[in-house]
Structure formats: structure tokens, C-alpha cells
XYZ file of C-alpha atoms in Angstrom:
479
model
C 130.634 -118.408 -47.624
C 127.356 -120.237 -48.526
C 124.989 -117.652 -49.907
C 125.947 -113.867 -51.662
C 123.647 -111.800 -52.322
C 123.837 -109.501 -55.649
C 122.853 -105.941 -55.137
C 122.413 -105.031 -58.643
C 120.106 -105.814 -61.903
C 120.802 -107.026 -65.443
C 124.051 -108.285 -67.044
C 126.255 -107.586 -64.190
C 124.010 -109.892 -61.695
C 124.058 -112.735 -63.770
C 127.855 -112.200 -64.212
C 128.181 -112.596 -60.729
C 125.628 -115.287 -60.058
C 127.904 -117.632 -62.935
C 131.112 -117.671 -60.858
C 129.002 -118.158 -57.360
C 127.009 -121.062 -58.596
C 130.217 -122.719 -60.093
C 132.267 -122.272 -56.434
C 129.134 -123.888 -55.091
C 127.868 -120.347 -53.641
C 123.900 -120.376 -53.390
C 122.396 -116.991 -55.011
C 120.236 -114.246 -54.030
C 118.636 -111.445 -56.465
C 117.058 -108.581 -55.520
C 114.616 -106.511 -58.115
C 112.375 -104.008 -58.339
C 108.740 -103.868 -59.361
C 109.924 -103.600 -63.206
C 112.215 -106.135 -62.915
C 109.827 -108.706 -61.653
C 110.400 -111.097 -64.859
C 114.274 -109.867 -65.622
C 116.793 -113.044 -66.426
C 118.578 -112.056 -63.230
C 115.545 -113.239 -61.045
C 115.214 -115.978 -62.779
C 118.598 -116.854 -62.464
C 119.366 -116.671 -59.015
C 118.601 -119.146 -56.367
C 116.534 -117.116 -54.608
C 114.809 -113.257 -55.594
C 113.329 -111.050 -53.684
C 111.294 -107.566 -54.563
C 112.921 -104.211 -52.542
C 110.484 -101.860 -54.266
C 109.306 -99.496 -56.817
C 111.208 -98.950 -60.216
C 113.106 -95.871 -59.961
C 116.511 -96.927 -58.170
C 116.342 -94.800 -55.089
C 113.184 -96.738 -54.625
C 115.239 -99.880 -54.796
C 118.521 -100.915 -55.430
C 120.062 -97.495 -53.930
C 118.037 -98.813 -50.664
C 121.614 -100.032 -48.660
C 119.491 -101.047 -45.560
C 116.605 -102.527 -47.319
C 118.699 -104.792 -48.759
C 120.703 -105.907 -45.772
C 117.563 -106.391 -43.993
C 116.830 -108.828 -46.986
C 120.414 -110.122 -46.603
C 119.860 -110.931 -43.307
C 116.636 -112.668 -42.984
C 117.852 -114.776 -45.663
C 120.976 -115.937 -43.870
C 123.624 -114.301 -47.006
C 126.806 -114.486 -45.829
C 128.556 -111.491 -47.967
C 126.759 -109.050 -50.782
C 128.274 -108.150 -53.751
C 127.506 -104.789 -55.207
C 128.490 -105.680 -59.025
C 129.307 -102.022 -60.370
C 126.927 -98.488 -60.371
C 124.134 -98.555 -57.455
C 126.100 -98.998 -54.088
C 129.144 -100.312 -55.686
C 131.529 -97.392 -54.563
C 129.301 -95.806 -51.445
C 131.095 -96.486 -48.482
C 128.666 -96.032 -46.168
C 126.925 -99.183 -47.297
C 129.857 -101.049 -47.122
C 130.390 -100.066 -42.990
C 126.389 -100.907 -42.954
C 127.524 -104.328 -44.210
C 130.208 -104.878 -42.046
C 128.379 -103.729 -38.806
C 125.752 -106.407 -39.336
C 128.232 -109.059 -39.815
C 127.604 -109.220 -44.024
C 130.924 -109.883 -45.968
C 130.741 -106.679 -48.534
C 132.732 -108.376 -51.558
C 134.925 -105.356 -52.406
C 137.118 -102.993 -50.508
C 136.909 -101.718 -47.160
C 135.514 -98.303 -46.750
C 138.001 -96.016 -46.119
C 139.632 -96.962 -49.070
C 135.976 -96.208 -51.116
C 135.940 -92.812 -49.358
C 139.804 -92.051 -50.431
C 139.287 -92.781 -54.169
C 135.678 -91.622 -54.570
C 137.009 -88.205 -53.917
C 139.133 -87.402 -56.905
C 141.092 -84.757 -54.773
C 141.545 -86.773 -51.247
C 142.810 -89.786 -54.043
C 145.443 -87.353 -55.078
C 146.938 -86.204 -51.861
C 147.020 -89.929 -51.003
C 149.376 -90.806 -53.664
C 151.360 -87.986 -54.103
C 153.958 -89.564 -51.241
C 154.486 -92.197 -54.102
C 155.732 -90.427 -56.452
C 152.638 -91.115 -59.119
C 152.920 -88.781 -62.244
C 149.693 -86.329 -62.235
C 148.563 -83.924 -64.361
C 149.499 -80.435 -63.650
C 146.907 -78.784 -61.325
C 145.255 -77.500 -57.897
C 145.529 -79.531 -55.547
C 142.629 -78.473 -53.369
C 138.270 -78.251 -53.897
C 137.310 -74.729 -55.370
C 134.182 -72.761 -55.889
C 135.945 -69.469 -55.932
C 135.502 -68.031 -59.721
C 137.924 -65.646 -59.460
C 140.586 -67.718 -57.525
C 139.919 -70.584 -59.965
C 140.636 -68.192 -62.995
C 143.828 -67.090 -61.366
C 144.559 -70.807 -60.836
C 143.761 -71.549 -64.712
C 146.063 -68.670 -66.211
C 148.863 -69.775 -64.353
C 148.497 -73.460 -65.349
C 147.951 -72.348 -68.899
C 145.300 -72.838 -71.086
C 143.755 -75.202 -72.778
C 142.218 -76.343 -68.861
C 139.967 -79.093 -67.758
C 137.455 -78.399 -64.942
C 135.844 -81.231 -63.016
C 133.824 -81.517 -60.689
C 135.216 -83.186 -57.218
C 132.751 -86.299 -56.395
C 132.048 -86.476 -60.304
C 131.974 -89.243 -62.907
C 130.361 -89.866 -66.360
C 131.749 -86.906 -67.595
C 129.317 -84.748 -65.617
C 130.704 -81.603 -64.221
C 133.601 -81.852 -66.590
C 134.799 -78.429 -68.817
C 137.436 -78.110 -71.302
C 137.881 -74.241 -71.020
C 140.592 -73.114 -74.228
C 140.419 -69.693 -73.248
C 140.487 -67.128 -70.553
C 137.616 -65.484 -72.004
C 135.104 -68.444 -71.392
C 136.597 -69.413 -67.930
C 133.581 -67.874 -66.047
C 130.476 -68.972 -68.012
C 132.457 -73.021 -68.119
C 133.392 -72.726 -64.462
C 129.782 -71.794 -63.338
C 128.022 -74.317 -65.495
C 130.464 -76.999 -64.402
C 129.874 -75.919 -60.570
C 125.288 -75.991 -61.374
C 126.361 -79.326 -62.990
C 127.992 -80.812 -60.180
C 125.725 -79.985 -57.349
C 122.528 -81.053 -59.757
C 124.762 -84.500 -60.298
C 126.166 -84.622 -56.599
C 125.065 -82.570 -54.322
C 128.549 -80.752 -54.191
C 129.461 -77.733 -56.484
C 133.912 -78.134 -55.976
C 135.391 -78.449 -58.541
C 139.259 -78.767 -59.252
C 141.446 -77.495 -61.637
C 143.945 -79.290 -64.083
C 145.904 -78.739 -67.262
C 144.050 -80.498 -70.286
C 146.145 -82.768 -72.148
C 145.427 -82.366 -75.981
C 145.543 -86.010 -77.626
C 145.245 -88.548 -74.364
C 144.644 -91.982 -74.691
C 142.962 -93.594 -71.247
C 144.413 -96.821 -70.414
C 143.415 -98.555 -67.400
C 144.894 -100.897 -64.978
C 143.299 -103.682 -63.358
C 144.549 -104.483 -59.755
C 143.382 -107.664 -57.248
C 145.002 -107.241 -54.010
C 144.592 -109.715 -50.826
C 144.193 -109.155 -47.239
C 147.954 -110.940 -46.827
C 150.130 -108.081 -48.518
C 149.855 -108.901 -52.103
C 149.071 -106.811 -54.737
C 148.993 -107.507 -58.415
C 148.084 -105.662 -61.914
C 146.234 -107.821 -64.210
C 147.598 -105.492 -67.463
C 145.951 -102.889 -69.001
C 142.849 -102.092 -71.233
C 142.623 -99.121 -73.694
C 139.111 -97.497 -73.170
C 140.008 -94.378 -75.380
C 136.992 -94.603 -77.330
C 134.282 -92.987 -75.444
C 131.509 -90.719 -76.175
C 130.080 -87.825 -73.363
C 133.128 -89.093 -71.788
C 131.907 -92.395 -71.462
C 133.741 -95.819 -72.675
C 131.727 -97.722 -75.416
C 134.755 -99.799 -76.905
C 137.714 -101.604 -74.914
C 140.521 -103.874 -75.435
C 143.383 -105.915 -74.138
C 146.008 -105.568 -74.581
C 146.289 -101.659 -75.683
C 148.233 -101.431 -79.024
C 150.818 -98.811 -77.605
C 152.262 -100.028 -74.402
C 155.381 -101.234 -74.811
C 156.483 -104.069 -71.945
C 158.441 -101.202 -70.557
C 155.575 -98.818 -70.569
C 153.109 -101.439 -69.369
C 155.787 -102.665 -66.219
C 156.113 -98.891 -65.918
C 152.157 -98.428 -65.292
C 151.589 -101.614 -63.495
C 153.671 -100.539 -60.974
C 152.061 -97.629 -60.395
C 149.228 -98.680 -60.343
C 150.262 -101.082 -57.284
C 151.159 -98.491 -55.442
C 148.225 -96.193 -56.231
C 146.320 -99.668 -54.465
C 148.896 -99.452 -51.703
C 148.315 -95.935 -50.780
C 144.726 -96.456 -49.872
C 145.232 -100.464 -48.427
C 143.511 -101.541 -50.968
C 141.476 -104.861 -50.910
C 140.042 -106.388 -53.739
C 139.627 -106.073 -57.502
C 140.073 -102.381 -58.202
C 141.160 -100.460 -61.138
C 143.521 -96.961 -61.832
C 142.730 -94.735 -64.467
C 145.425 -93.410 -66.227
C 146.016 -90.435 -69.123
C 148.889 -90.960 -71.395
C 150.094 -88.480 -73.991
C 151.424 -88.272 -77.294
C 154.757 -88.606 -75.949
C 153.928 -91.521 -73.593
C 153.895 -89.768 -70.584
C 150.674 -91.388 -68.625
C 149.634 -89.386 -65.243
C 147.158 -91.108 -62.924
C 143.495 -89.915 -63.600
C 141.474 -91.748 -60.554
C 140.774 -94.889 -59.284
C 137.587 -96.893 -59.538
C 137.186 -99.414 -56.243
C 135.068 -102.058 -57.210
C 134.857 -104.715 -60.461
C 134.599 -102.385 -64.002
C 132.066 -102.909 -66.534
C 134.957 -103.705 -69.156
C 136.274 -106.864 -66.857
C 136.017 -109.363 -69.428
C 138.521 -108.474 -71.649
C 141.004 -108.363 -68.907
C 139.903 -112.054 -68.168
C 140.017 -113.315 -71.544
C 144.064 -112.370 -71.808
C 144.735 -113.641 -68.509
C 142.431 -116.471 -68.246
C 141.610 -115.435 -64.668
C 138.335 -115.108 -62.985
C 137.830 -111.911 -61.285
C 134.519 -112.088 -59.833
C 136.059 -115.794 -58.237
C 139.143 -113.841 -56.734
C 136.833 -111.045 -55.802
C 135.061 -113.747 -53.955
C 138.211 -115.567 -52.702
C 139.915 -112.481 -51.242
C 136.767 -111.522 -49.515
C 136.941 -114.699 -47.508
C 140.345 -113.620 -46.367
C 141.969 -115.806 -48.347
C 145.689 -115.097 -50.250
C 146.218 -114.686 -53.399
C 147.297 -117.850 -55.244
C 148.776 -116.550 -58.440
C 152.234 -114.003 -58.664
C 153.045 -111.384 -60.966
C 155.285 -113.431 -62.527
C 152.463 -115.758 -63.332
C 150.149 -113.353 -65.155
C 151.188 -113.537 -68.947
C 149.113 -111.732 -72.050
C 147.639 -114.366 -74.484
C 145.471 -112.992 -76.945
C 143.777 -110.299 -77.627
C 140.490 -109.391 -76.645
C 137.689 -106.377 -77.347
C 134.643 -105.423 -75.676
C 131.740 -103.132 -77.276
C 128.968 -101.672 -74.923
C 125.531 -102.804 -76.815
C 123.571 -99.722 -74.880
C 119.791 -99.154 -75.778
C 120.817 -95.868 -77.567
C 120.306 -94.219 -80.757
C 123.905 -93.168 -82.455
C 122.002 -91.349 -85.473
C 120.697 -89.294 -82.165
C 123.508 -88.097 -80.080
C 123.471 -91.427 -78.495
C 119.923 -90.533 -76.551
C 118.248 -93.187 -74.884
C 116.274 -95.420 -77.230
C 113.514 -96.572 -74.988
C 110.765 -99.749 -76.154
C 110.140 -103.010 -76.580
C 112.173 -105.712 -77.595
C 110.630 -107.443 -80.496
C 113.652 -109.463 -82.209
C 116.505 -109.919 -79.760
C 118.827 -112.875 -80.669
C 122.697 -113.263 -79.913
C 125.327 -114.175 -81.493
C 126.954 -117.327 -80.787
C 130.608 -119.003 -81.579
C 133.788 -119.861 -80.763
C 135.982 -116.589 -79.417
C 132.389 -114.573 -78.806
C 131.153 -113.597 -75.224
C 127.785 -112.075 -74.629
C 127.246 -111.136 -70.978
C 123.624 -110.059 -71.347
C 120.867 -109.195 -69.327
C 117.923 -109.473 -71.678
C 115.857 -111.298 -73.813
C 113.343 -111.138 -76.422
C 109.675 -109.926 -75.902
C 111.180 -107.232 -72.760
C 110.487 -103.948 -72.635
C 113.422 -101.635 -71.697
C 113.219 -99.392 -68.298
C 113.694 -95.910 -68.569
C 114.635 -95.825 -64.765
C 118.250 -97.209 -65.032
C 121.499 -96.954 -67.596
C 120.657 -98.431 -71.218
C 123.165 -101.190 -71.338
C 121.672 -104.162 -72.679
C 124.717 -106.223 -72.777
C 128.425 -106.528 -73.416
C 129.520 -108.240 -76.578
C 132.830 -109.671 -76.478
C 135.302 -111.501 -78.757
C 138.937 -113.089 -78.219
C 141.418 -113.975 -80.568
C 145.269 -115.077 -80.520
C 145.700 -111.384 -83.050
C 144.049 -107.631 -82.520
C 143.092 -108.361 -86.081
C 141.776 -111.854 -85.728
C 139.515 -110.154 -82.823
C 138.643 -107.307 -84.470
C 137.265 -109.345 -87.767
C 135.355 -111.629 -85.112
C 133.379 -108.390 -82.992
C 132.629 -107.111 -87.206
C 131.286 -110.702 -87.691
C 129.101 -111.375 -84.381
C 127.923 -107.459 -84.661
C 126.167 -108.345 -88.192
C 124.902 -111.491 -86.498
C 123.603 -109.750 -83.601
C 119.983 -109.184 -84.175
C 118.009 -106.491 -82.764
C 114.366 -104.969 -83.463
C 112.309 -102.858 -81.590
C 114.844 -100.062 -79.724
C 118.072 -98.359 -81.680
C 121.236 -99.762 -80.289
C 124.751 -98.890 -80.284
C 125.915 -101.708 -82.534
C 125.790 -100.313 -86.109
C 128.360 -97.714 -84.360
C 130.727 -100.225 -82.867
C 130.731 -101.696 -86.603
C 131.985 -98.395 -87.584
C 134.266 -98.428 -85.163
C 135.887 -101.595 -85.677
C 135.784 -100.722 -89.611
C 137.214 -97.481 -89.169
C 141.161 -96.907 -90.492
C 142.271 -95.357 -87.332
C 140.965 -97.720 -84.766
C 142.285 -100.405 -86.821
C 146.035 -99.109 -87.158
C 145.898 -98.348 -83.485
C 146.357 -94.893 -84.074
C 143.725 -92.759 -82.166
C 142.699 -91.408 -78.888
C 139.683 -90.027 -76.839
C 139.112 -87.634 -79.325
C 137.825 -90.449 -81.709
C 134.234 -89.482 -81.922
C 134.882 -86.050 -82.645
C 137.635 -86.411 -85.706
C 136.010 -89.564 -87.124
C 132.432 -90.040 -86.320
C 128.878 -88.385 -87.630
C 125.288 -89.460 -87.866
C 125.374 -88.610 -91.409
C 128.382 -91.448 -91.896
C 126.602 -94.152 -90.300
C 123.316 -93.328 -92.497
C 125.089 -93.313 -95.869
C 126.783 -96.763 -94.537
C 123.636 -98.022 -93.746
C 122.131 -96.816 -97.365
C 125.498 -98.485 -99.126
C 124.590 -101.997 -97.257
C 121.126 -102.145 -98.254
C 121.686 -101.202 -101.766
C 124.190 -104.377 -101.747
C 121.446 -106.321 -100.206
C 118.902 -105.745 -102.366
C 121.621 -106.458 -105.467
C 122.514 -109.847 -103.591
C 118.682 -110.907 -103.719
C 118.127 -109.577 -106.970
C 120.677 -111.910 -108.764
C 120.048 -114.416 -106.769
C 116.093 -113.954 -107.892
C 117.898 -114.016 -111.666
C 119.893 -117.166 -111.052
C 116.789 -119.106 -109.801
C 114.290 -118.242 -112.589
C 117.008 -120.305 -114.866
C 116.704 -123.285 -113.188
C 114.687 -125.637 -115.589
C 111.841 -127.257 -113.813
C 111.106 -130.558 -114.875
C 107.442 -131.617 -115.520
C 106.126 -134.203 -112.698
């Protein structure tokens, strides 16, 4: 393998690009018109344009792309995560022109991308699953006779969904219609398909995660777990590693079912199962996400693995050097999404121009970014501007670290989500461990974050006044 080829913009390309320059793997970007002057094109060894801005005008372009891969000579593509990470179509397109696709084979994409097909293949395992139908509906009246005998609260979602699009919680019989219709016109606006299925909604879940790498010569391992409980519109905007509730027991528990969740499908690659778990520690296996997760770092950082360099390995067929046994939790690690958003706005978009964008920089702190100062911000593609991480041997020692590089992050120009990972990391509950997905509801408010951000100005302004005091008393000697 001489020359990959990264099928996706911003942070995640450059990620990528790192590990394949290091194994002595020559580069190839791909952008679109908008990206023209993006770090990842400057990055790579080679870029090429594959069109307009908006993404189905580009990097959703599967053939476009291996057309560019193959005039070029790339020997495998890597799809990073988003775009054509999880469609399996392009991954049979990449195999039937003779292009390595870095990531698993496509039957196994097709399996897990359907949340119900990924159920019925691991039921034969025995994997714990939230009570539920176990089959697509559209049927209102079917679906309500479905929800009553489950028992309310329930959770609709849609079939091929993800982001938290599609998605009800429905607490009563009453609103089952109105939810289950607006989840069905949500579904087929998001993906073309209006099923939806049908489970019992678990009242205070945490969602831990486990990270699988499995090799074309039978092995398959878990890489531990990350706690991605803090979310908002269903969405992850904090994880860590190790979660601070898994007991070994819990976590051998888990990473064993997650192995077989990977068997089930014949898995190949770095892939990762979702889990719920409950107040009583029961977990039950949500879905599973086949290809690299935008949280991989922390996972990294307590392993001291490379996944994008096993991705890479596996893909050229080769086995798996490390064992279970192997794979030991140093440290503790935390990850905060620094997305282009405005919190004091329901987290909306905060598009514009980057006028003062500086990182932070020290020992234990990880940036994977894909910006820089002076760039505007696209409107066409997700907000993520980068991925601030920290490591350190204690959950506490990393958690004062993220407070620390957050303050010494500096951003003007666009609304981002640090001042609400600050908050986070601040907050009582996150820092005794004790909370769950339902963090951003019980904790957090625009109003919160203003009157913090009033408090640390007033002490600002304090700060500079005495020190204006203490400097007017120094004596100034005549020349």
C-alpha cells in the first residue's frame, strides 16, 4: 500500500493523513470548491478538486472519487467518518475497481446500518436488547398496539436513522399518534424511508461505547469503553476513557459482547457497539457504527494504540499483532467537540469568519483540528471545528487540564461550543461521575452560561483594576 486516498474534509483528513505519512503511505486529498485553501489540501501529498460545495456535489460523489483514485494510482481509500463512511455501496464500488476500501466489507455496512437487520443478526448471541418490535413499521394503529403492550414511557426511531433524527420519546398513549407521524415525516425527509421501530425507553441511560479492531485472520478485540452520555439533540459533545462506572466485571462483561456483536456480522476493521446501560447496570446493545468514530482519540490515549495505523494494517490483510491480554487502561482521557455553534442559541449553527483562532498547546493536550485563523466557516457541512483533547494518569488530573486548555483556547469571530464544555467539566455532577444522557436537560440553560460569563468578567475587570492600583505606586525615579 503506497498511496490512500482520504475521502473526507477537515480534522478527520488530516487525522488520517498523520498515521499514513508516518507508515511511509503517500497522501491524496480531495476538496471541494470551498475547500480549495483548507489545511487538509495543504496537507496531503497530493489534492485534487471533485466539485461544487454542497456535499452531494462532492464528497458524497463515490464514483467521482474513485475515478480520481484511479488515475492517480491510490492503492486503498479511506472514508474517515460521515460522507461515504458507512454506505456500502461505495465500498463494493471500491472493491470492483481493485481500490482497498480501509474499513469493513459491505455486507457487514448493510447489516449494521439498518438498526433492525443489526438486531436480528445478534439476537442468536444472546446480546441483551431493549424490549421492543422486532420488525420496520409504518402502521399507526399497529404501532400503538405495539407501544401499550410494551408499556409506556416508549422510544420511536426511525429504521436507517442517526443524529437523533426520527427519534420520539412518546410518555403517553394519548400523544402516540401525533409523535409516531412526525417521527415517520422525519425519517423519510432525513432518509428517504418512513419505518420506524418500536422500543421501551429506558429512563436514566448512560451510553457507553465499545471500540472493536478485528483482522481478516479470526481475531477480534475490544479496545475498552468510552462514556459519551453527554449529548445534546442526541448528539455526543463530551467523551471519556475510561467511563467512571464500569466495574472490570462490567467492562469484561461488555467487551465481550461487543466481540460478538463484531462476530455476528464478520466484522473487519475498527468498528464500534453502542450500548444503553441503566440505573441498575443492565446495558442492552443500542447499534453498531462500522467505521473509525469521531471520539477515537480518547480510546488511543488509554491504550496507546493507533487506530487509524491498525485500520490501515488490517486492510492490507495483515493479523493483528496485539491480544486482549495486552490491552491495559493507563490514564484517563476526555474529548470535547469544539463545533461552530452557539450554546446561548440552542446550539444553532454559528456561521462566519474566523478572526482570532489560536490553540492551545502542552503536555497531556491534543487538538485534532481542521482550521486555522483568517477561514471562513462553510455552511454546507457539520460545524466541527476540531476536537480538543487532554490525558492524564487521574479523571481529575484530566478534567483540570480540558478546564485549563479550554480558557487558553482562543476563538473570535463565530460562537463555539467551548464556554459549554467549561461548564461541563465545572459542573458537580459530571465531576462526581454521577449523570447520564439526560445531562443537558437537568443541569444546563443559556441563562447559566450568561450569568457565568457576567461573574468572569466582573473578576476580570477587578484583576486589572488592582493591578492598575498596584502600578500607580511604583515610584518612578527621575532620569
Amino acid at each position: 500500500m503506497k498511496k490512500i486516498l482520504v475521502a473526507n474534509r477537515g480534522e478527520i483528513a488530516i487525522r488520517v493523513m498523520k498515521t499514513a505519512q508516518k507508515m511511509g503511505i503517500k497522501t491524496v486529498a480531495v476538496y471541494s470548491t470551498v475547500d480549495r485553501n483548507a489545511p487538509h489540501v495543504k496537507f496531503a501529498d497530493e489534492a485534487v478538486w471533485i466539485g461544487e460545495a454542497p456535499s452531494n456535489q462532492s464528497y458524497l460523489l463515490g464514483s467521482k472519487i474513485i475515478e480520481v483514485a484511479k488515475n492517480l494510482n491510490v492503492d486503498a481509500i479511506h472514508p474517515g467518518y460521515g460522507f461515504l463512511s458507512e454506505n456500502a455501496d461505495f465500498a463494493v464500488e471500491c472493491e470492483k475497481n481493485g481500490i482497498v476500501f480501509i474499513g469493513p466489507k459491505s455486507h457487514a455496512i448493510k447489516i449494521m446500518g439498518s438498526k433492525l437487520a443489526a438486531k436480528e443478526a445478534v439476537k442468536a448471541y444472546n446480546i441483551p436488547m431493549v424490549p421492543g418490535i422486532d420488525e420496520a413499521i409504518t402502521d399507526i394503529e399497529k404501532a400503538k398496539q405495539a407501544a401499550t403492550s410494551i408499556g409506556f414511557p416508549i422510544l420511536i426511531k426511525a429504521s436507517a436513522g442517526g443524529g437523533g433524527k426520527g427519534m420520539r420519546v412518546v410518555d403517553s398513549e394519548a400523544d402516540f399518534e401525533s409523535q409516531m407521524n412526525r417521527a415517520i415525516s422525519e425519517a423519510v425527509a432525513a432518509f428517504g424511508d418512513g419505518s420506524v421501530f418500536i422500543e421501551k425507553y429506558v429512563g436514566s441511560p448512560r451510553h457507553i461505547e465499545i471500540q472493536v479492531m478485528a483482522d481478516s485472520h479470526g481475531t477480534i478485540l475490544y479496545l475498552f469503553e468510552r462514556e459519551c452520555s453527554i449529548q445534546r439533540r442526541h448528539q455526543k459533545v463530551v467523551e471519556e476513557a475510561p467511563s467512571s462506572v464500569l466495574t472490570p466485571e462490567l467492562r469484561k462483561k461488555m467487551g465481550e459482547a461487543a466481540v460478538l456483536v463484531a462476530k455476528s456480522c464478520d466484522y473487519l476493521g475498527a468498528g464500534t457497539v453502542e450500548f444503553l446501560l441503566d440505573e441498575n447496570n443492565n446495558f442492552y446493545f443500542l447499534e453498531m457504527n462500522t467505521r473509525l468514530q469521531v471520539e477515537h482519540p480518547v480510546t488511543e490515549l488509554i491504550t496507546g494504540t493507533d487506530l487509524v495505523e491498525l485500520q490501515i494494517r488490517v486492510a492490507r490483510g495483515e493479523a493483528l499483532t496485539i491480544t486482549q491480554e495486552d490491552l491495559q487502561i493507563k490514564g484517563h482521557a476526555l474529548e470535547l467537540r469544539v463545533y461552530a455553534e452557539d450554546p446561548l442559541n440552542d446550539f444553532l449553527p454559528s456561521v462566519g469568519h474566523l478572526d482570532v483562532y489560536q490553540l492551545p498547546v502542552g503536555d497531556g493536550i491534543r487538538v485534532d483540528n481542521g482550521f486555522e485563523q483568517g477561514m471562513d466557516i462553510p455552511i454546507y457541512y457539520d460545524p466541527m471545528l476540531a476536537k480538543l483533547i487532554t490525558y492524564g494518569k487521574t479523571r481529575e488530573e484530566a478534567i483540570q487540564l480540558m478546564i485549563k486548555a479550554i480558557e487558553n483556547y482562543q476563538v473570535e469571530g463565530v460562537q463555539t461550543t467551548l464556554p459549554f464544555g467549561k461548564f461541563v467539566f465545572e459542573h458537580e455532577a459530571f465531576r462526581s461521575g454521577k449523570f447520564d444522557t439526560h445531562f443537558v436537560k437537568k443541569y444546563y440553560s443559556p441563562e447559566i452560561l450568561k450569568e457565568q460569563a457576567g461573574k468572569e468578567a466582573e473578576i476580570a475587570a477587578l484583576i486589572a483594576l488592582k493591578q492598575y492600583f498596584e502600578d500607580q505606586k511604583i515610584v518612578r525615579l527621575p532620569n
